[in-house]
Amino acid sequence: YVWGAVAYAVRPMLLAYEHHPQMFSDGDLNIPESGNGTADILDEVKYELDWLLKMQLPDGSVLHQTHVPTFLSDSPPSVDTNRRFYQNPNNESAAIFAGTLALASRIYAAEGMASYAATLESAALGAWNWLSPRGTATLDEAEKKVWAAAEIFRMDPTVTSAKTHVDGYGWSGQFFNVGRFNSFAALTYIVTPGANATVVSQMRADV
C-alpha cells in the first residue's frame, strides 16, 4: 500500500536519524546491508523507498497498492506465484509518495548520497506536479496533500506551487495533533527557510 501508514513508519525513522544521527550506526541492526558504510536505519528505510519508486508511473502518478484477491499467499515468497493486481493511482498515494520521498531526499543528500537523493527528489517532484492541480475530496486527503506540499517546499524552495498550497491551507485555529498530517506539515513548514511569517505565526499558535 502507498498510504498513510507508509509515512507513519518512514517519517519518524528519518527524523530520529536527522535529529540524533549519533544514536544510529552501520551494523547495529545486523541486516544484510550491515557493513556497507551507511547507518542500518537508512538502509532499512531505503528498502521501502526503492519499492515506492517502483509504484510511480511515467506521468508522476503513483499506484495505490498491489493486491492479491482473498489475500492468498505462499511461503517463502520465492514460491508465491499467486496473481497480483495493481490498484489505480489516487490523491492519497501521490501525497504520501511526494511527502515521504521529499523528506528522504533531504536526509540522504545530507549523508552524501547525492545520486540517490536526486532520484528521490525527481520522483517527489513528479508526484507533486501530478497532484498539485487536483482537488481533494476529503479532509484526510487535504491534510496529506498539505504535508506533501510542506515537504516539497522544504526540499526545493523554488517550487512556488507547494508554498502557495501551504500558505492557503487555512491555519488559524487548527487543532494540533501529532498523529495528523496537517500537524506534520506545520512542523515541517515552521523550520523551513523562506516560509511565510504570518502563516508560521499561526502554526506556532496552534502548536
GROMACS .gro file of C-alpha atoms in nm:
model
  207
    1TYR     CA    1   0.000   0.000   0.000
    2VAL     CA    2   0.107   0.358  -0.069
    3TRP     CA    3  -0.099   0.523   0.201
    4GLY     CA    4  -0.070   0.695   0.538
    5ALA     CA    5   0.093   0.401   0.713
    6VAL     CA    6   0.400   0.443   0.489
    7ALA     CA    7   0.464   0.790   0.629
    8TYR     CA    8   0.381   0.682   0.983
    9ALA     CA    9   0.665   0.428   0.952
   10VAL     CA   10   0.925   0.614   0.746
   11ARG     CA   11   0.887   0.971   0.875
   12PRO     CA   12   0.976   0.908   1.242
   13MET     CA   13   1.274   0.691   1.150
   14LEU     CA   14   1.414   0.959   0.920
   15LEU     CA   15   1.353   1.238   1.170
   16ALA     CA   16   1.507   1.035   1.451
   17TYR     CA   17   1.819   0.992   1.240
   18GLU     CA   18   1.823   1.357   1.131
   19HIS     CA   19   1.795   1.484   1.488
   20HIS     CA   20   2.021   1.225   1.656
   21PRO     CA   21   2.250   1.059   1.400
   22GLN     CA   22   2.493   0.959   1.674
   23MET     CA   23   2.234   0.712   1.802
   24PHE     CA   24   2.246   0.502   1.484
   25SER     CA   25   2.535   0.321   1.320
   26ASP     CA   26   2.628   0.080   1.046
   27GLY     CA   27   2.593  -0.272   1.180
   28ASP     CA   28   2.369  -0.211   1.480
   29LEU     CA   29   2.071  -0.399   1.328
   30ASN     CA   30   2.259  -0.699   1.184
   31ILE     CA   31   2.083  -0.681   0.847
   32PRO     CA   32   2.217  -0.791   0.506
   33GLU     CA   33   2.329  -0.434   0.433
   34SER     CA   34   2.531  -0.403   0.755
   35GLY     CA   35   2.891  -0.312   0.684
   36ASN     CA   36   2.821  -0.104   0.373
   37GLY     CA   37   2.920   0.225   0.537
   38THR     CA   38   2.562   0.351   0.580
   39ALA     CA   39   2.368   0.351   0.905
   40ASP     CA   40   2.143   0.046   0.915
   41ILE     CA   41   1.832   0.254   0.980
   42LEU     CA   42   1.888   0.435   0.649
   43ASP     CA   43   1.934   0.101   0.473
   44GLU     CA   44   1.604  -0.016   0.621
   45VAL     CA   45   1.425   0.296   0.502
   46LYS     CA   46   1.588   0.271   0.159
   47TYR     CA   47   1.439  -0.076   0.115
   48GLU     CA   48   1.092   0.081   0.142
   49LEU     CA   49   1.185   0.381  -0.071
   50ASP     CA   50   1.311   0.158  -0.350
   51TRP     CA   51   0.975  -0.020  -0.354
   52LEU     CA   52   0.788   0.311  -0.357
   53LEU     CA   53   0.987   0.422  -0.661
   54LYS     CA   54   0.859   0.115  -0.847
   55MET     CA   55   0.499   0.226  -0.787
   56GLN     CA   56   0.530   0.554  -0.978
   57LEU     CA   57   0.401   0.578  -1.335
   58PRO     CA   58   0.563   0.793  -1.606
   59ASP     CA   59   0.310   1.075  -1.563
   60GLY     CA   60   0.408   1.115  -1.196
   61SER     CA   61   0.101   0.942  -1.054
   62VAL     CA   62   0.153   0.662  -0.802
   63LEU     CA   63  -0.020   0.325  -0.795
   64HIS     CA   64  -0.211   0.281  -0.470
   65GLN     CA   65  -0.126  -0.082  -0.395
   66THR     CA   66  -0.062  -0.432  -0.518
   67HIS     CA   67  -0.340  -0.668  -0.424
   68VAL     CA   68  -0.398  -1.042  -0.408
   69PRO     CA   69  -0.763  -1.149  -0.420
   70THR     CA   70  -0.869  -1.308  -0.087
   71PHE     CA   71  -0.515  -1.239   0.042
   72LEU     CA   72  -0.373  -1.564  -0.095
   73SER     CA   73  -0.006  -1.622  -0.019
   74ASP     CA   74   0.261  -1.888  -0.004
   75SER     CA   75   0.582  -1.910   0.194
   76PRO     CA   76   0.863  -1.846   0.134
   77PRO     CA   77   0.796  -1.555  -0.105
   78SER     CA   78   1.015  -1.717  -0.370
   79VAL     CA   79   0.750  -1.984  -0.428
   80ASP     CA   80   0.448  -1.749  -0.416
   81THR     CA   81   0.300  -1.747  -0.766
   82ASN     CA   82  -0.042  -1.604  -0.679
   83ARG     CA   83  -0.157  -1.348  -0.933
   84ARG     CA   84  -0.136  -0.988  -0.816
   85PHE     CA   85  -0.304  -0.674  -0.940
   86TYR     CA   86  -0.221  -0.306  -0.920
   87GLN     CA   87  -0.480  -0.059  -0.797
   88ASN     CA   88  -0.513   0.274  -0.973
   89PRO     CA   89  -0.334   0.591  -0.860
   90ASN     CA   90  -0.517   0.829  -0.632
   91ASN     CA   91  -0.457   1.152  -0.442
   92GLU     CA   92  -0.354   0.977  -0.122
   93SER     CA   93  -0.085   0.765  -0.287
   94ALA     CA   94   0.058   1.069  -0.467
   95ALA     CA   95   0.062   1.280  -0.150
   96ILE     CA   96   0.221   1.014   0.068
   97PHE     CA   97   0.476   0.937  -0.202
   98ALA     CA   98   0.566   1.302  -0.258
   99GLY     CA   99   0.596   1.388   0.109
  100THR     CA  100   0.791   1.077   0.203
  101LEU     CA  101   1.039   1.098  -0.083
  102ALA     CA  102   1.089   1.473  -0.041
  103LEU     CA  103   1.176   1.423   0.324
  104ALA     CA  104   1.402   1.128   0.241
  105SER     CA  105   1.578   1.324  -0.032
  106ARG     CA  106   1.687   1.583   0.222
  107ILE     CA  107   1.820   1.321   0.464
  108TYR     CA  108   2.009   1.114   0.207
  109ALA     CA  109   2.157   1.425   0.045
  110ALA     CA  110   2.294   1.530   0.384
  111GLU     CA  111   2.455   1.186   0.412
  112GLY     CA  112   2.645   1.237   0.087
  113MET     CA  113   2.425   1.004  -0.119
  114ALA     CA  114   2.376   1.271  -0.385
  115SER     CA  115   2.273   1.046  -0.673
  116TYR     CA  116   2.010   0.860  -0.473
  117ALA     CA  117   1.884   1.185  -0.321
  118ALA     CA  118   1.844   1.330  -0.670
  119THR     CA  119   1.641   1.025  -0.776
  120LEU     CA  120   1.412   1.072  -0.477
  121GLU     CA  121   1.379   1.444  -0.544
  122SER     CA  122   1.288   1.395  -0.908
  123ALA     CA  123   1.027   1.135  -0.822
  124ALA     CA  124   0.879   1.351  -0.545
  125LEU     CA  125   0.850   1.647  -0.781
  126GLY     CA  126   0.684   1.429  -1.043
  127ALA     CA  127   0.422   1.317  -0.794
  128TRP     CA  128   0.366   1.673  -0.673
  129ASN     CA  129   0.322   1.803  -1.027
  130TRP     CA  130   0.057   1.537  -1.084
  131LEU     CA  131  -0.113   1.604  -0.750
  132SER     CA  132  -0.089   1.983  -0.729
  133PRO     CA  133  -0.375   2.077  -0.964
  134ARG     CA  134  -0.607   1.809  -0.834
  135GLY     CA  135  -0.880   1.888  -0.582
  136THR     CA  136  -0.922   1.693  -0.260
  137ALA     CA  137  -1.247   1.514  -0.180
  138THR     CA  138  -1.198   1.455   0.193
  139LEU     CA  139  -1.038   1.620   0.495
  140ASP     CA  140  -0.790   1.333   0.513
  141GLU     CA  141  -0.682   1.390   0.153
  142ALA     CA  142  -0.644   1.762   0.216
  143GLU     CA  143  -0.424   1.703   0.521
  144LYS     CA  144  -0.198   1.462   0.336
  145LYS     CA  145  -0.169   1.697   0.041
  146VAL     CA  146  -0.064   1.991   0.259
  147TRP     CA  147   0.201   1.774   0.425
  148ALA     CA  148   0.333   1.678   0.082
  149ALA     CA  149   0.343   2.045  -0.013
  150ALA     CA  150   0.535   2.138   0.301
  151GLU     CA  151   0.796   1.867   0.245
  152ILE     CA  152   0.830   1.958  -0.124
  153PHE     CA  153   0.884   2.324  -0.037
  154ARG     CA  154   1.142   2.241   0.228
  155MET     CA  155   1.321   2.016  -0.021
  156ASP     CA  156   1.310   2.272  -0.303
  157PRO     CA  157   1.214   2.633  -0.217
  158THR     CA  158   1.175   2.715  -0.588
  159VAL     CA  159   0.854   2.510  -0.607
  160THR     CA  160   0.619   2.801  -0.554
  161SER     CA  161   0.306   2.590  -0.606
  162ALA     CA  162   0.393   2.397  -0.291
  163LYS     CA  163   0.446   2.711  -0.082
  164THR     CA  164   0.124   2.864  -0.216
  165HIS     CA  165  -0.066   2.549  -0.122
  166VAL     CA  166   0.068   2.550   0.235
  167ASP     CA  167   0.005   2.922   0.279
  168GLY     CA  168  -0.352   2.891   0.155
  169TYR     CA  169  -0.448   2.592   0.367
  170GLY     CA  170  -0.617   2.799   0.639
  171TRP     CA  171  -0.413   2.759   0.956
  172SER     CA  172  -0.581   2.990   1.201
  173GLY     CA  173  -0.743   2.788   1.478
  174GLN     CA  174  -0.627   2.448   1.351
  175PHE     CA  175  -0.610   2.179   1.618
  176PHE     CA  176  -0.261   2.041   1.670
  177ASN     CA  177  -0.244   1.661   1.677
  178VAL     CA  178   0.086   1.476   1.649
  179GLY     CA  179  -0.083   1.198   1.452
  180ARG     CA  180  -0.238   1.415   1.180
  181PHE     CA  181  -0.074   1.512   0.854
  182ASN     CA  182  -0.159   1.882   0.874
  183SER     CA  183   0.036   1.889   1.201
  184PHE     CA  184   0.324   1.716   1.021
  185ALA     CA  185   0.302   1.993   0.763
  186ALA     CA  186   0.315   2.264   1.028
  187LEU     CA  187   0.617   2.111   1.200
  188THR     CA  188   0.798   2.099   0.865
  189TYR     CA  189   0.699   2.445   0.745
  190ILE     CA  190   0.786   2.621   1.072
  191VAL     CA  191   1.154   2.535   1.028
  192THR     CA  192   1.169   2.597   0.652
  193PRO     CA  193   1.367   2.899   0.533
  194GLY     CA  194   1.153   3.134   0.326
  195ALA     CA  195   0.826   3.031   0.488
  196ASN     CA  196   0.551   3.293   0.516
  197ALA     CA  197   0.598   3.463   0.855
  198THR     CA  198   0.224   3.517   0.913
  199VAL     CA  199   0.147   3.152   0.841
  200VAL     CA  200   0.430   3.038   1.065
  201SER     CA  201   0.292   3.256   1.345
  202GLN     CA  202  -0.049   3.092   1.305
  203MET     CA  203   0.109   2.748   1.309
  204ARG     CA  204   0.306   2.826   1.623
  205ALA     CA  205  -0.010   2.946   1.794
  206ASP     CA  206  -0.180   2.618   1.705
  207VAL     CA  207   0.114   2.413   1.832
   0.00000   0.00000   0.00000
